[in-house]
mmCIF file with all atom_site columns, N, CA and C in Angstrom:
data_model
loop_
_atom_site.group_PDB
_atom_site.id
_atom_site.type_symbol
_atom_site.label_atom_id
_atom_site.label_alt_id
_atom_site.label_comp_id
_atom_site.label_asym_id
_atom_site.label_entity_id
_atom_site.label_seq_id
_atom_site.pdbx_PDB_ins_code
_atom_site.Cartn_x
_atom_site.Cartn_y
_atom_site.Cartn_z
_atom_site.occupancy
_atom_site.B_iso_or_equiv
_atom_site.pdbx_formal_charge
_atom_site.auth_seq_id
_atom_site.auth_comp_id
_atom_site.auth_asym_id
_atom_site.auth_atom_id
_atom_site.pdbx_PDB_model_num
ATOM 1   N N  . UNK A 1 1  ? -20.741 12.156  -4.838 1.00 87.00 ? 10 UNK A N  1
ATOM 2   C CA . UNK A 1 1  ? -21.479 13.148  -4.076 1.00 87.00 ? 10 UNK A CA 1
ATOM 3   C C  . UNK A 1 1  ? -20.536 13.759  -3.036 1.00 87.00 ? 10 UNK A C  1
ATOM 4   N N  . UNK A 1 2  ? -20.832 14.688  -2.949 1.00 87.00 ? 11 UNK A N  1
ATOM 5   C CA . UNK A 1 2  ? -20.165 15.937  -1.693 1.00 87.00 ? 11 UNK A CA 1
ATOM 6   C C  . UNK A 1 2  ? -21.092 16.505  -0.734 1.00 87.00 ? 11 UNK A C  1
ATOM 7   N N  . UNK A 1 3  ? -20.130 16.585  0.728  1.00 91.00 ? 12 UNK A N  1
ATOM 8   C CA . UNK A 1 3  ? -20.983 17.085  1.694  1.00 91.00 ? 12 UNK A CA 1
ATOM 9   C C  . UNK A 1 3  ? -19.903 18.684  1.618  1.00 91.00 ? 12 UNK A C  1
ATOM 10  N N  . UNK A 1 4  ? -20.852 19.864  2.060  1.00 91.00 ? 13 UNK A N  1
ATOM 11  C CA . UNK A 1 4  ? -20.745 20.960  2.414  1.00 91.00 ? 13 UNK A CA 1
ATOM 12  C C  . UNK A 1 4  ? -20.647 21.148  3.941  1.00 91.00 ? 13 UNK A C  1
ATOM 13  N N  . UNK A 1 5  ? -19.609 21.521  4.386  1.00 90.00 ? 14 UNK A N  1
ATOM 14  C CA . UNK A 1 5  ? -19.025 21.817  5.829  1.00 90.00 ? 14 UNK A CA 1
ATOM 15  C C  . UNK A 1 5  ? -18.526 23.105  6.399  1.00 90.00 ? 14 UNK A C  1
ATOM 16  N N  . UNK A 1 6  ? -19.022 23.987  6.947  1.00 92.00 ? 15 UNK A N  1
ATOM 17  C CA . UNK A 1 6  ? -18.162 25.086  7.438  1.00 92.00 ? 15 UNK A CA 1
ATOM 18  C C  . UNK A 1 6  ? -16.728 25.020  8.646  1.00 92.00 ? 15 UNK A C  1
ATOM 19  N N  . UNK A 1 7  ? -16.072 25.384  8.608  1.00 92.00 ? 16 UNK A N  1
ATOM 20  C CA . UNK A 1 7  ? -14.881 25.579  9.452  1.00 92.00 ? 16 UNK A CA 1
ATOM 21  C C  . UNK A 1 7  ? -14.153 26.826  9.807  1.00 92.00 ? 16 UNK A C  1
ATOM 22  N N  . UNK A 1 8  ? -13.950 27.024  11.440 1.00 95.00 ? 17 UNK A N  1
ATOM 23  C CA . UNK A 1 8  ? -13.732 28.285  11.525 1.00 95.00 ? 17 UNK A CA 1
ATOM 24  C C  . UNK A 1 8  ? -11.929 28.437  11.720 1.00 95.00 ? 17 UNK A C  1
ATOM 25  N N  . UNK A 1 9  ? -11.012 29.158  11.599 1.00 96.00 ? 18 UNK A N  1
ATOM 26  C CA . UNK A 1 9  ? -9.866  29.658  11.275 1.00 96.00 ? 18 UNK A CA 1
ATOM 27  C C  . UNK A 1 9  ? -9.291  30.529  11.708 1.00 96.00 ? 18 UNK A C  1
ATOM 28  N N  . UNK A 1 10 ? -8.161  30.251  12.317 1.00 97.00 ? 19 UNK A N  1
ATOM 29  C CA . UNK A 1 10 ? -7.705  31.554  12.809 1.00 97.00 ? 19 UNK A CA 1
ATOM 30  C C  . UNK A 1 10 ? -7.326  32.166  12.308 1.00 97.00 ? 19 UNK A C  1
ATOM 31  N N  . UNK A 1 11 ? -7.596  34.017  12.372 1.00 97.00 ? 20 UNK A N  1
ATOM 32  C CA . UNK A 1 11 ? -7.136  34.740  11.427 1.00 97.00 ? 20 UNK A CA 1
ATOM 33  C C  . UNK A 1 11 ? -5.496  35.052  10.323 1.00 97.00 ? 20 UNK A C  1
ATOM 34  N N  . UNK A 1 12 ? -5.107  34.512  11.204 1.00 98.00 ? 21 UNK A N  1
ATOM 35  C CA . UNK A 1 12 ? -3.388  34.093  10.249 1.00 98.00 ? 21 UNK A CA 1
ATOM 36  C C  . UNK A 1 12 ? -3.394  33.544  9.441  1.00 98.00 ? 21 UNK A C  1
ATOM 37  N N  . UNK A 1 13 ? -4.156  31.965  9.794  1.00 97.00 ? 22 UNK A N  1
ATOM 38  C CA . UNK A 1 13 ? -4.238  30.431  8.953  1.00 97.00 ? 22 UNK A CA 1
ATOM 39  C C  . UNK A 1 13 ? -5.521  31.059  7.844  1.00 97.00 ? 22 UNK A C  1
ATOM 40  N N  . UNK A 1 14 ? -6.055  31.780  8.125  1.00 96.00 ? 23 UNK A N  1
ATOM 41  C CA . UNK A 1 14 ? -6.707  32.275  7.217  1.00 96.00 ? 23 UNK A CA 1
ATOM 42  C C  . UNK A 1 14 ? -6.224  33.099  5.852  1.00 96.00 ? 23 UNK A C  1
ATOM 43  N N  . UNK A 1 15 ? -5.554  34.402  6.801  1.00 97.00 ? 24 UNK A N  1
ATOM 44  C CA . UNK A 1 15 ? -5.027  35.212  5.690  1.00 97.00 ? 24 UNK A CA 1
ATOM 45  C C  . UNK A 1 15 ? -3.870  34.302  4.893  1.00 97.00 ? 24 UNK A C  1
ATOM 46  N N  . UNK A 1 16 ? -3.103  33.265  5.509  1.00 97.00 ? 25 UNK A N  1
ATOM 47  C CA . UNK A 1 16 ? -2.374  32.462  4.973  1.00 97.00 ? 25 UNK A CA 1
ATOM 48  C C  . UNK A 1 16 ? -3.259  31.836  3.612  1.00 97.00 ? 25 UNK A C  1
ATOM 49  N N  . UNK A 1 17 ? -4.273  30.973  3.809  1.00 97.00 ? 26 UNK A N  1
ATOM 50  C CA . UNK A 1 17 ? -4.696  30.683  3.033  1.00 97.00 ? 26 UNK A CA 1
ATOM 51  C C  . UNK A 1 17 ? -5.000  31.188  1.846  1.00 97.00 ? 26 UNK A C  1
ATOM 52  N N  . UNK A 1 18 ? -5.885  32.838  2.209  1.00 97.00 ? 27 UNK A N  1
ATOM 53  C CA . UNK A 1 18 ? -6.395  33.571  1.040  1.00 97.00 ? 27 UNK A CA 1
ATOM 54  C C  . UNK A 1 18 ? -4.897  33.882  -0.042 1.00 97.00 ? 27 UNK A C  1
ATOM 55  N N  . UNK A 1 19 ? -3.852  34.403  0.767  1.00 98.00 ? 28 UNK A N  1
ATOM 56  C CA . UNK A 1 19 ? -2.767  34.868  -0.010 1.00 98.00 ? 28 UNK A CA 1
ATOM 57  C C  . UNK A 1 19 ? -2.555  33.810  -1.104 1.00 98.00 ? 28 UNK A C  1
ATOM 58  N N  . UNK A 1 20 ? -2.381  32.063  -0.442 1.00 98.00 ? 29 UNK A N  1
ATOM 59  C CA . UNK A 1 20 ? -2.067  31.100  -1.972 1.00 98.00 ? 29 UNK A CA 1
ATOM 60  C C  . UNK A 1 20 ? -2.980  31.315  -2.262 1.00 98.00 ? 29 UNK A C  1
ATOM 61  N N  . UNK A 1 21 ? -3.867  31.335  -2.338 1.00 97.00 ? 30 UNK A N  1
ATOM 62  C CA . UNK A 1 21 ? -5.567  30.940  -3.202 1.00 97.00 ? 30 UNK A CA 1
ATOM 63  C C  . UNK A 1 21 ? -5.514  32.701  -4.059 1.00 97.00 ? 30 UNK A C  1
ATOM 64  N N  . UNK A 1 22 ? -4.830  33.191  -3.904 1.00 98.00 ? 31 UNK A N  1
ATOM 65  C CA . UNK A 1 22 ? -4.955  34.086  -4.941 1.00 98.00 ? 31 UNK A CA 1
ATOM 66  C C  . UNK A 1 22 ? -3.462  34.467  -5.882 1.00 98.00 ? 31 UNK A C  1
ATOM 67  N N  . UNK A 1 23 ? -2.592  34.217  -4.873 1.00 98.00 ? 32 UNK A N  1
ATOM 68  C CA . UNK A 1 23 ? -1.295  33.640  -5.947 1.00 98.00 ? 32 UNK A CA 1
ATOM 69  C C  . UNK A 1 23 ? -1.337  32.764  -6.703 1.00 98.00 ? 32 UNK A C  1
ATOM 70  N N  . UNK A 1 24 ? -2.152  31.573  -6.720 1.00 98.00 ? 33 UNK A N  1
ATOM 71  C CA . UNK A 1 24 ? -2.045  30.650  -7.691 1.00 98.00 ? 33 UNK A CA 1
ATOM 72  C C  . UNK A 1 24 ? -3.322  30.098  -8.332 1.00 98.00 ? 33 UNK A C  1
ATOM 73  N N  . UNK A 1 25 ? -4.270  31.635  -8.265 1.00 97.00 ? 34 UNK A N  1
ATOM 74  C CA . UNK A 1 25 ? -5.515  30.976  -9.103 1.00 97.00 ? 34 UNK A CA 1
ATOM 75  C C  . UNK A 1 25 ? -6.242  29.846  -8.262 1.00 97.00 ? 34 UNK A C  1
ATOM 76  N N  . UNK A 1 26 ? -6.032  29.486  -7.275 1.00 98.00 ? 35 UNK A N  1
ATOM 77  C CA . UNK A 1 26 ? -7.116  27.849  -6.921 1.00 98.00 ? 35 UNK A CA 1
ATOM 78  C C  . UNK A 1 26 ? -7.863  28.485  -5.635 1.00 98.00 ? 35 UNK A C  1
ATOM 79  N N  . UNK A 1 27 ? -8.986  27.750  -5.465 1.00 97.00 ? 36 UNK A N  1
ATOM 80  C CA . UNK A 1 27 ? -9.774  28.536  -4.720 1.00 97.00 ? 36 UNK A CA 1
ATOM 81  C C  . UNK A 1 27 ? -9.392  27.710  -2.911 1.00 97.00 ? 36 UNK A C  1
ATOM 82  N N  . UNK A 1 28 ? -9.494  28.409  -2.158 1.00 96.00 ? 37 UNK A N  1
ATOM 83  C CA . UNK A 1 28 ? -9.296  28.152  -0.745 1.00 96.00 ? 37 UNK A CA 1
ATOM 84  C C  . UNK A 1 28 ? -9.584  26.700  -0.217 1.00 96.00 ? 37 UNK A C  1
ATOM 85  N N  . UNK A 1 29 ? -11.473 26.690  -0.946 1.00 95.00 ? 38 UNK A N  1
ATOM 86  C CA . UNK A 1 29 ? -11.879 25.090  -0.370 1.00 95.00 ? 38 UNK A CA 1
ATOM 87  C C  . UNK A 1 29 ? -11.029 24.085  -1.076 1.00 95.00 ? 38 UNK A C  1
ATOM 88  N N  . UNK A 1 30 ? -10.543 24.492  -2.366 1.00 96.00 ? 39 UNK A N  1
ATOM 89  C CA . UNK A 1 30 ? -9.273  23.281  -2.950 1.00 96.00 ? 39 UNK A CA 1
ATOM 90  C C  . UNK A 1 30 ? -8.092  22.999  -2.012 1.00 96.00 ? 39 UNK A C  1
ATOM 91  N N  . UNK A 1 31 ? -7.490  24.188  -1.419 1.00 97.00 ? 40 UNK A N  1
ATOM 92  C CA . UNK A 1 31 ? -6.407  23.818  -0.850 1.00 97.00 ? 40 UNK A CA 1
ATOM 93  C C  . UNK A 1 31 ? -7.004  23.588  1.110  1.00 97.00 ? 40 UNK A C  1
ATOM 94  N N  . UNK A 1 32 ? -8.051  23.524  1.304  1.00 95.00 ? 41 UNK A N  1
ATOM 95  C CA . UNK A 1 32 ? -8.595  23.199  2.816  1.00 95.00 ? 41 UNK A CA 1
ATOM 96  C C  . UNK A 1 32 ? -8.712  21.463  2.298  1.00 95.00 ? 41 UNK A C  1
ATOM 97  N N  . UNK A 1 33 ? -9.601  21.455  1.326  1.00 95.00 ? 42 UNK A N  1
ATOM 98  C CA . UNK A 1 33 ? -9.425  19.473  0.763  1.00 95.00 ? 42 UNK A CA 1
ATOM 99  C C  . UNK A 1 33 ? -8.255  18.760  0.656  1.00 95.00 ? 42 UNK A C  1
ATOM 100 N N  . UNK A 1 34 ? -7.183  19.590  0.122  1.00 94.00 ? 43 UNK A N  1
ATOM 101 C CA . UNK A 1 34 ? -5.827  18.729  -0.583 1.00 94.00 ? 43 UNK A CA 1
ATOM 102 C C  . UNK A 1 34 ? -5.495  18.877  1.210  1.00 94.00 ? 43 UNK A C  1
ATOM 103 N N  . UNK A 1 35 ? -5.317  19.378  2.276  1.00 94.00 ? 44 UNK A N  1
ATOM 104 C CA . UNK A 1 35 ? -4.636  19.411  3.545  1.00 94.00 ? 44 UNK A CA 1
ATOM 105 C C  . UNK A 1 35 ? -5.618  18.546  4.484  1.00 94.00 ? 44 UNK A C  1
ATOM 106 N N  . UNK A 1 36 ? -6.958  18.386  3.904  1.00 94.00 ? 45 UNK A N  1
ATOM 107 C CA . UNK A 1 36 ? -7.308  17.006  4.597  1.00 94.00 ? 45 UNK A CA 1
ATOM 108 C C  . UNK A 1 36 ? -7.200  15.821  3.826  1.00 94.00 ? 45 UNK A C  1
ATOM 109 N N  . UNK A 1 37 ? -7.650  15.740  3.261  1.00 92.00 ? 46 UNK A N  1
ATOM 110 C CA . UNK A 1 37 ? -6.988  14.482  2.559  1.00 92.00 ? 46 UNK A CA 1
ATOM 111 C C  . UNK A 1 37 ? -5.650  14.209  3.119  1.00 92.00 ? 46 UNK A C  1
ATOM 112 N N  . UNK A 1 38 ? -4.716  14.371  2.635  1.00 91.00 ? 47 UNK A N  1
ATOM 113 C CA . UNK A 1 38 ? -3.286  14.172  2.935  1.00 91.00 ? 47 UNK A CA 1
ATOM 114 C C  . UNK A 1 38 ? -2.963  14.239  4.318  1.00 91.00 ? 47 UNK A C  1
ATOM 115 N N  . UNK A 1 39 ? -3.665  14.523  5.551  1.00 95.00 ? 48 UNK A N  1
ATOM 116 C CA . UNK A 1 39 ? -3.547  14.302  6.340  1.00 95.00 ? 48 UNK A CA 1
ATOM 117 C C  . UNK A 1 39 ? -4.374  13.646  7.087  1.00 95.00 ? 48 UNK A C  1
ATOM 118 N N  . UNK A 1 40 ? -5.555  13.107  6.847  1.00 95.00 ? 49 UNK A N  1
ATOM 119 C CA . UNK A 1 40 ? -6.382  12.331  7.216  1.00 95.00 ? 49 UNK A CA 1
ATOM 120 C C  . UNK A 1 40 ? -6.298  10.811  7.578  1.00 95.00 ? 49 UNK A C  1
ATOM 121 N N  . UNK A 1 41 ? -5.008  10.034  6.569  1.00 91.00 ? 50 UNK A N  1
ATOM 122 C CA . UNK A 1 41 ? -4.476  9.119   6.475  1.00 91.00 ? 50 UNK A CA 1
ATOM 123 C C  . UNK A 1 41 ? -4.094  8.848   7.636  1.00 91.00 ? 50 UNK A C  1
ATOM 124 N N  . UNK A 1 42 ? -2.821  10.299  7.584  1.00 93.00 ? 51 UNK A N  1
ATOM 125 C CA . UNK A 1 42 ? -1.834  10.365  8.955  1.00 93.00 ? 51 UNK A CA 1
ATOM 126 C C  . UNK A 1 42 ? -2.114  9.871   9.836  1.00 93.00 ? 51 UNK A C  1
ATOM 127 N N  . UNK A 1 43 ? -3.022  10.731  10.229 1.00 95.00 ? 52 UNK A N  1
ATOM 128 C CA . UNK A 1 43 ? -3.972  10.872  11.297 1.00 95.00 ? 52 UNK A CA 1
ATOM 129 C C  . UNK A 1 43 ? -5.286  9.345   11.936 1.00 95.00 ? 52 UNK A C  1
ATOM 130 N N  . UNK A 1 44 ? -5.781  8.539   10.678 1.00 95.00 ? 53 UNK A N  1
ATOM 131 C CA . UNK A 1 44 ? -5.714  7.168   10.791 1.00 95.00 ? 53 UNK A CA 1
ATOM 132 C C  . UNK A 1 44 ? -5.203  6.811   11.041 1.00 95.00 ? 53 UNK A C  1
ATOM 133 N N  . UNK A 1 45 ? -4.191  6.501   10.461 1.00 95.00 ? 54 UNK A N  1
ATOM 134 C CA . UNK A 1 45 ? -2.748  5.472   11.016 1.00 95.00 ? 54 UNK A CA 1
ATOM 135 C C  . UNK A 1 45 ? -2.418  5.895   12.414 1.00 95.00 ? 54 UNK A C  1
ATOM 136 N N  . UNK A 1 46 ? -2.470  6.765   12.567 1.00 96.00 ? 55 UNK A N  1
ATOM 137 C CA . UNK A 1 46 ? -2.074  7.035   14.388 1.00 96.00 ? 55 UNK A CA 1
ATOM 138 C C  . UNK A 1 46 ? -3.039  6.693   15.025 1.00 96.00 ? 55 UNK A C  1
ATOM 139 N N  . UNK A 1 47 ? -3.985  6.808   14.530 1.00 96.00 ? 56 UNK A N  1
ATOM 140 C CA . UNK A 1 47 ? -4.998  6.147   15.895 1.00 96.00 ? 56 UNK A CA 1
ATOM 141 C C  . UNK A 1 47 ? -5.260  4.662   16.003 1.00 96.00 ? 56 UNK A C  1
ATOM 142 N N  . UNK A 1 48 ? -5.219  4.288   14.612 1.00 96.00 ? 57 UNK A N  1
ATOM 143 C CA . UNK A 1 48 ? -4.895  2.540   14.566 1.00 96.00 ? 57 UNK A CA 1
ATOM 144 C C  . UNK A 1 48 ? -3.942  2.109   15.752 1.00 96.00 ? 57 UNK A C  1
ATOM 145 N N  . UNK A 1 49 ? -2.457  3.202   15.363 1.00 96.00 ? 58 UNK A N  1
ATOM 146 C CA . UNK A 1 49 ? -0.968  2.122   15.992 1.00 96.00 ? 58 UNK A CA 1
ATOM 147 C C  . UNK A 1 49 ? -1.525  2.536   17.448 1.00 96.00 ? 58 UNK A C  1
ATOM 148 N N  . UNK A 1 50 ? -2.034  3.688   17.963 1.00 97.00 ? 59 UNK A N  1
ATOM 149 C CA . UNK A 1 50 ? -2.486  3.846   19.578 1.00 97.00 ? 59 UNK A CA 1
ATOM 150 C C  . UNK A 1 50 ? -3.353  2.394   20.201 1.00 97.00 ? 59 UNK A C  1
ATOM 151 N N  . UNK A 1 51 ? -4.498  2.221   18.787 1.00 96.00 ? 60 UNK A N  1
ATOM 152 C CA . UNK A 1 51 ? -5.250  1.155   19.393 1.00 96.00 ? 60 UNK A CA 1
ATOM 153 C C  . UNK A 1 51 ? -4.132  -0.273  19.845 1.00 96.00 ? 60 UNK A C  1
ATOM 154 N N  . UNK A 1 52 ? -3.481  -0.548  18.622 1.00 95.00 ? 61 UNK A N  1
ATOM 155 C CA . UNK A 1 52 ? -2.834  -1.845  18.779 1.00 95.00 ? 61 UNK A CA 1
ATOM 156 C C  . UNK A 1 52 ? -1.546  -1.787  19.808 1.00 95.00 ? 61 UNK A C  1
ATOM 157 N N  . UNK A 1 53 ? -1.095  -0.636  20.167 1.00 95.00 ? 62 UNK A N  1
ATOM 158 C CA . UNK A 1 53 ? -0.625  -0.551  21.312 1.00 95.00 ? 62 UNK A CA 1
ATOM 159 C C  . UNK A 1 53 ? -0.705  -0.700  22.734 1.00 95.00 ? 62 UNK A C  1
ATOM 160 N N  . UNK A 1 54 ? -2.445  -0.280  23.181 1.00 96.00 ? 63 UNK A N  1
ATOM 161 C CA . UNK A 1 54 ? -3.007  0.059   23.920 1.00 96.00 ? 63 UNK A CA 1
ATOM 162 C C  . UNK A 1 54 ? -3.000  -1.860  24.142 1.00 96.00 ? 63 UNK A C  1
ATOM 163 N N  . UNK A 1 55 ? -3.945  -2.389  22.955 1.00 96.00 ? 64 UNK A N  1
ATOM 164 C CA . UNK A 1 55 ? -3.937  -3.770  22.989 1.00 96.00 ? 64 UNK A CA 1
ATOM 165 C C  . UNK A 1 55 ? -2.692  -4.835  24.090 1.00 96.00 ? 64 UNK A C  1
ATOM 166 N N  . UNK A 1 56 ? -1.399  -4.530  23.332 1.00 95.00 ? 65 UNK A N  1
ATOM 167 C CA . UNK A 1 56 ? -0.159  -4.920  23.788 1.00 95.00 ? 65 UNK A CA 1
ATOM 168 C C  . UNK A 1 56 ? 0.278   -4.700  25.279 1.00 95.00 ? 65 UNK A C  1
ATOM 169 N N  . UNK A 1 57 ? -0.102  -3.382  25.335 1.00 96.00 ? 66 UNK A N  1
ATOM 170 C CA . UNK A 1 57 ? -0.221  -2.834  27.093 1.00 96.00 ? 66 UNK A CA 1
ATOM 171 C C  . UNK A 1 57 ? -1.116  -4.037  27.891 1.00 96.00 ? 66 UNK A C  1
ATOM 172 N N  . UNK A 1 58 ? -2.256  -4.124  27.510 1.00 96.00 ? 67 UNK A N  1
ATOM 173 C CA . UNK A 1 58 ? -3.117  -5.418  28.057 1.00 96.00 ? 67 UNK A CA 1
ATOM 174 C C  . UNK A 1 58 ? -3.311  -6.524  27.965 1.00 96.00 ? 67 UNK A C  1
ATOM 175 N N  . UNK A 1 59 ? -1.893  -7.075  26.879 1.00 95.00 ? 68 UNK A N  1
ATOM 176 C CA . UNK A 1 59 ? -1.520  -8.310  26.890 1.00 95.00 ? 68 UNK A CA 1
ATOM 177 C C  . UNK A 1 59 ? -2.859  -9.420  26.039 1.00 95.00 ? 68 UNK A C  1
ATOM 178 N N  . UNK A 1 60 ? -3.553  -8.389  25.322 1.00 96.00 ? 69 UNK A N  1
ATOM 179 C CA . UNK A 1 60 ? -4.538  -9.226  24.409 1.00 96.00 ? 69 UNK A CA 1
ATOM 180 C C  . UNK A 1 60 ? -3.544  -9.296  23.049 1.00 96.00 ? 69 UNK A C  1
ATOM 181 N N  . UNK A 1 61 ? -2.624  -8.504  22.534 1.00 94.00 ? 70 UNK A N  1
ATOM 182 C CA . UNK A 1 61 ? -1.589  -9.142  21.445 1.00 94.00 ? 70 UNK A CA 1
ATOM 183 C C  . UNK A 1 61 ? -0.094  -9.289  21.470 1.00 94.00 ? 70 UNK A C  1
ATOM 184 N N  . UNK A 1 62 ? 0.309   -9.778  20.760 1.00 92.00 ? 71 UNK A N  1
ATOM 185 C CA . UNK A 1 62 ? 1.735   -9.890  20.756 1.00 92.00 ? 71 UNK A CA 1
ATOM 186 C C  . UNK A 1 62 ? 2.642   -9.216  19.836 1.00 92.00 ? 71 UNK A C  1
ATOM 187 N N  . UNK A 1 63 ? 3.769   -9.437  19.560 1.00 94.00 ? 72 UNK A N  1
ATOM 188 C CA . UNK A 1 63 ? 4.139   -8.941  18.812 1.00 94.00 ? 72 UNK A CA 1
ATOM 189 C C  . UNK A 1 63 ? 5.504   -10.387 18.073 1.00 94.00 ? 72 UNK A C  1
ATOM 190 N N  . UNK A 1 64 ? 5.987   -10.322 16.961 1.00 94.00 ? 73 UNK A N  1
ATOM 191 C CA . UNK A 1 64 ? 7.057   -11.743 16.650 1.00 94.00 ? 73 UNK A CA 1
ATOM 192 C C  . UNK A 1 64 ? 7.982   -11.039 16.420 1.00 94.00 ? 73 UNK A C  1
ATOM 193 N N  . UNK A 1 65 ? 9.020   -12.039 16.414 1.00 95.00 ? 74 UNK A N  1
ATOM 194 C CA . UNK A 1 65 ? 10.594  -11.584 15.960 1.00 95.00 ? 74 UNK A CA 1
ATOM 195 C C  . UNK A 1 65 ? 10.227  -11.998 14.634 1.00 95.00 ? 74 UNK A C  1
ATOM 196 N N  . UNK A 1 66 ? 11.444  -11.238 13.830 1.00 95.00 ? 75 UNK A N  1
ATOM 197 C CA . UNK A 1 66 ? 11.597  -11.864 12.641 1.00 95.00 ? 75 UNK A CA 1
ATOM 198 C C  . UNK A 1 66 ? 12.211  -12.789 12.214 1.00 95.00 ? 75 UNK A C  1
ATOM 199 N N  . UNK A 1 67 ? 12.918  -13.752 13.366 1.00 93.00 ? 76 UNK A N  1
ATOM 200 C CA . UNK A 1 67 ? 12.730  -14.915 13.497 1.00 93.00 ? 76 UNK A CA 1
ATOM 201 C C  . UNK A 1 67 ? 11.962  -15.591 13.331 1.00 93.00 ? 76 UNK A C  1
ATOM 202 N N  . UNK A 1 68 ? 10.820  -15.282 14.302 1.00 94.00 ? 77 UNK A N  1
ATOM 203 C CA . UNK A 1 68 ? 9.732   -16.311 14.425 1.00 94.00 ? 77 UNK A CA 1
ATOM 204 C C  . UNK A 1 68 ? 8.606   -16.521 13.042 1.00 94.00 ? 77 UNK A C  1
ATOM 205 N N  . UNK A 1 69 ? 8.934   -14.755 12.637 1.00 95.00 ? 78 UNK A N  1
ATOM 206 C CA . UNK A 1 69 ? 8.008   -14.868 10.972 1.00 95.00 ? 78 UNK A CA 1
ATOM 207 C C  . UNK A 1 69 ? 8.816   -15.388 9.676  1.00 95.00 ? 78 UNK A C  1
ATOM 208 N N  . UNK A 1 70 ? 9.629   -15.758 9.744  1.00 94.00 ? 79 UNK A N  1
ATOM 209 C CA . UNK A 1 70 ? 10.580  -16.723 8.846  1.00 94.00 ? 79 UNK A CA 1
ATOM 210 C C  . UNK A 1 70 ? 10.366  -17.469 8.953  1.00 94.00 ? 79 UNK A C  1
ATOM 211 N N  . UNK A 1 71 ? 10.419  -18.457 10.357 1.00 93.00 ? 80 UNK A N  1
ATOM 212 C CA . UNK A 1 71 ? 9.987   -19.775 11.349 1.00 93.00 ? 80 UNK A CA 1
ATOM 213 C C  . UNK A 1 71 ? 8.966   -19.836 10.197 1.00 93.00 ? 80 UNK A C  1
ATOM 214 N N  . UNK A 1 72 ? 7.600   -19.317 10.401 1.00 92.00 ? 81 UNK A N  1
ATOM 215 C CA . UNK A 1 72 ? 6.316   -19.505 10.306 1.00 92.00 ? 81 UNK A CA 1
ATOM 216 C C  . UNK A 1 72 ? 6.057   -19.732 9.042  1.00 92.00 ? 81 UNK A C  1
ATOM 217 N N  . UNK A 1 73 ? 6.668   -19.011 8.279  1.00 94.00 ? 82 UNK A N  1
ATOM 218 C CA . UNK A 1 73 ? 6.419   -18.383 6.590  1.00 94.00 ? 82 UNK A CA 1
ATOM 219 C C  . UNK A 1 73 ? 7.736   -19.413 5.834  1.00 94.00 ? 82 UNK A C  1
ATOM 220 N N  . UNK A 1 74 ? 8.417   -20.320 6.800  1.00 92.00 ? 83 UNK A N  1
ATOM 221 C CA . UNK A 1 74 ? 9.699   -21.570 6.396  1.00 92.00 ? 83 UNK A CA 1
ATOM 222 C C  . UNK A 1 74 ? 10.215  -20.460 5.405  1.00 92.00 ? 83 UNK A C  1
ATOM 223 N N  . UNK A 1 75 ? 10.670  -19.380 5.848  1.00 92.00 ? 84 UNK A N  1
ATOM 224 C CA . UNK A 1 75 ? 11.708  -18.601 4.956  1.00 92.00 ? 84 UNK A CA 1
ATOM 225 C C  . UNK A 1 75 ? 13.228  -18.638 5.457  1.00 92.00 ? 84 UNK A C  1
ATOM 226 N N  . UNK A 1 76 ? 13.064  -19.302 6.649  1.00 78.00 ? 85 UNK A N  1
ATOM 227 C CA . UNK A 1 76 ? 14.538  -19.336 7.372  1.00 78.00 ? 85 UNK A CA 1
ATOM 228 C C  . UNK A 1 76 ? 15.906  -20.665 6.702  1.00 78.00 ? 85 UNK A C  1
ATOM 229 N N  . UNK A 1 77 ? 16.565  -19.898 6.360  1.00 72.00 ? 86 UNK A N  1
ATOM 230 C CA . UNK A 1 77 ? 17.518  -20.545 5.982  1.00 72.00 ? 86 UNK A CA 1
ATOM 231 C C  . UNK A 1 77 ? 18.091  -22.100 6.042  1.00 72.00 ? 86 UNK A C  1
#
């Protein structure tokens, strides 16, 4: 299932858009999906590493050497 969303554009990022979407046959909402998707991830992952940072700032986590995860995991030599 799919949700239907409007989004507004500035007229550049717009005419940008229409120009591929008619150079290459695919319609606009295809290439507005393929640029979230693919950046949506990104954009997760950054707010994850902010959280677990933020964490570290307040001394609720740590962080190991890779020492210490060898230590742990008896991968050390």
């Amino acid at each position: 299932m799919s949700k239907q969303t409007a989004l507004r554009l500035p007229d550049e990022t717009y005419e940008r858009l229409r120009v591929l979407s008619e150079r290459t046959g695919r319609t606009a909402a295809y290439y507005m999906r393929q640029a979230i998707e693919q950046h949506l991830e990104d954009l997760e992952d950054i707010y994850l590493a902010e959280q677990v940072l933020e964490r570290l700032k307040r001394g609720e986590s740590r962080t190991y050497t890779l020492a210490e995860v060898e230590r742990e995991l008896d991968l050390d030599d």
